[in-house]
CSV table of C-alpha atoms in Angstrom, one decimal:
chain,number,residue,atom,x,y,z
X,782,MET,CA,76.8,-22.7,205.4
X,783,ALA,CA,73.4,-22.9,205.4
X,784,LEU,CA,71.5,-23.6,202.7
X,785,GLU,CA,68.0,-22.3,201.1
X,786,ILE,CA,65.2,-24.1,199.4
X,787,LYS,CA,63.5,-22.0,197.2
X,788,GLY,CA,60.6,-23.0,195.8
X,789,MET,CA,59.9,-22.6,191.6
X,790,THR,CA,58.0,-19.8,190.0
X,791,ARG,CA,55.2,-21.0,187.5
X,792,SER,CA,54.1,-18.9,185.0
X,793,PHE,CA,52.6,-20.3,181.2
X,794,ARG,CA,53.3,-19.2,177.4
X,795,PHE,CA,51.6,-19.7,174.3
X,796,LYS,CA,52.3,-19.0,170.9
X,797,LYS,CA,49.8,-16.4,169.8
X,798,GLY,CA,50.6,-15.4,165.5
X,799,THR,CA,53.8,-15.1,165.8
X,800,GLU,CA,55.3,-14.0,169.4
X,801,TYR,CA,55.4,-15.9,172.9
X,802,ILE,CA,52.7,-14.6,175.3
X,803,THR,CA,53.9,-15.5,178.7
X,804,LEU,CA,50.9,-15.5,181.7
X,805,GLN,CA,52.3,-15.8,185.2
X,806,ASP,CA,50.2,-18.4,187.7
X,807,PRO,CA,47.1,-17.2,188.9
X,808,ASP,CA,47.3,-19.8,192.4
X,809,PRO,CA,50.6,-21.8,192.6
X,810,ASN,CA,48.0,-24.7,193.8
X,811,ILE,CA,45.7,-25.6,191.0
X,812,SER,CA,46.5,-27.6,187.8
X,813,PRO,CA,47.8,-26.7,184.2
X,814,ASP,CA,44.7,-27.9,182.6
X,815,MET,CA,42.9,-25.3,185.3
X,816,VAL,CA,45.4,-22.3,184.8
X,817,MET,CA,44.5,-23.0,181.0
X,818,ASN,CA,40.6,-22.8,181.5
X,819,TYR,CA,41.7,-19.7,184.4
X,820,TYR,CA,42.7,-17.4,180.6
X,821,SER,CA,40.1,-19.3,178.4
X,822,ASN,CA,38.0,-15.7,178.2
X,823,MET,CA,40.5,-13.5,177.8
X,824,TYR,CA,42.8,-15.9,175.3
X,825,PRO,CA,40.2,-18.0,173.4
X,826,GLU,CA,42.7,-19.7,171.2
X,827,LEU,CA,43.5,-21.7,175.0
X,828,THR,CA,40.5,-23.7,174.8
X,829,THR,CA,41.6,-26.5,172.2
X,830,ALA,CA,45.3,-25.8,173.9
X,831,THR,CA,47.1,-28.6,175.1
X,832,VAL,CA,49.3,-28.6,178.0
X,833,HIS,CA,53.5,-29.7,177.6
X,834,GLY,CA,55.4,-29.6,180.1
X,835,PRO,CA,57.0,-27.6,182.4
X,836,VAL,CA,60.4,-26.4,180.4
X,837,ILE,CA,62.6,-25.6,183.6
X,838,ARG,CA,64.7,-22.0,182.9
X,839,GLU,CA,67.0,-20.8,185.4
X,840,ASP,CA,64.6,-20.5,188.4
X,841,MET,CA,61.7,-20.8,186.6
X,842,THR,CA,58.9,-22.8,185.2
X,843,GLU,CA,57.3,-22.8,182.2
């Protein structure tokens, strides 16, 4: 029986008001801080946010 190695997919989640927004990883080679900077034009509240985690759920890191 052969083993199959899979990489984990990253996603980024933050709370906006009363709901959670999940953002896809734009580039797995950049740091979480760079991802936050990437999305800060669409979500200005990310400019003052801090990164926590990762949290592993099933086969994805958040």
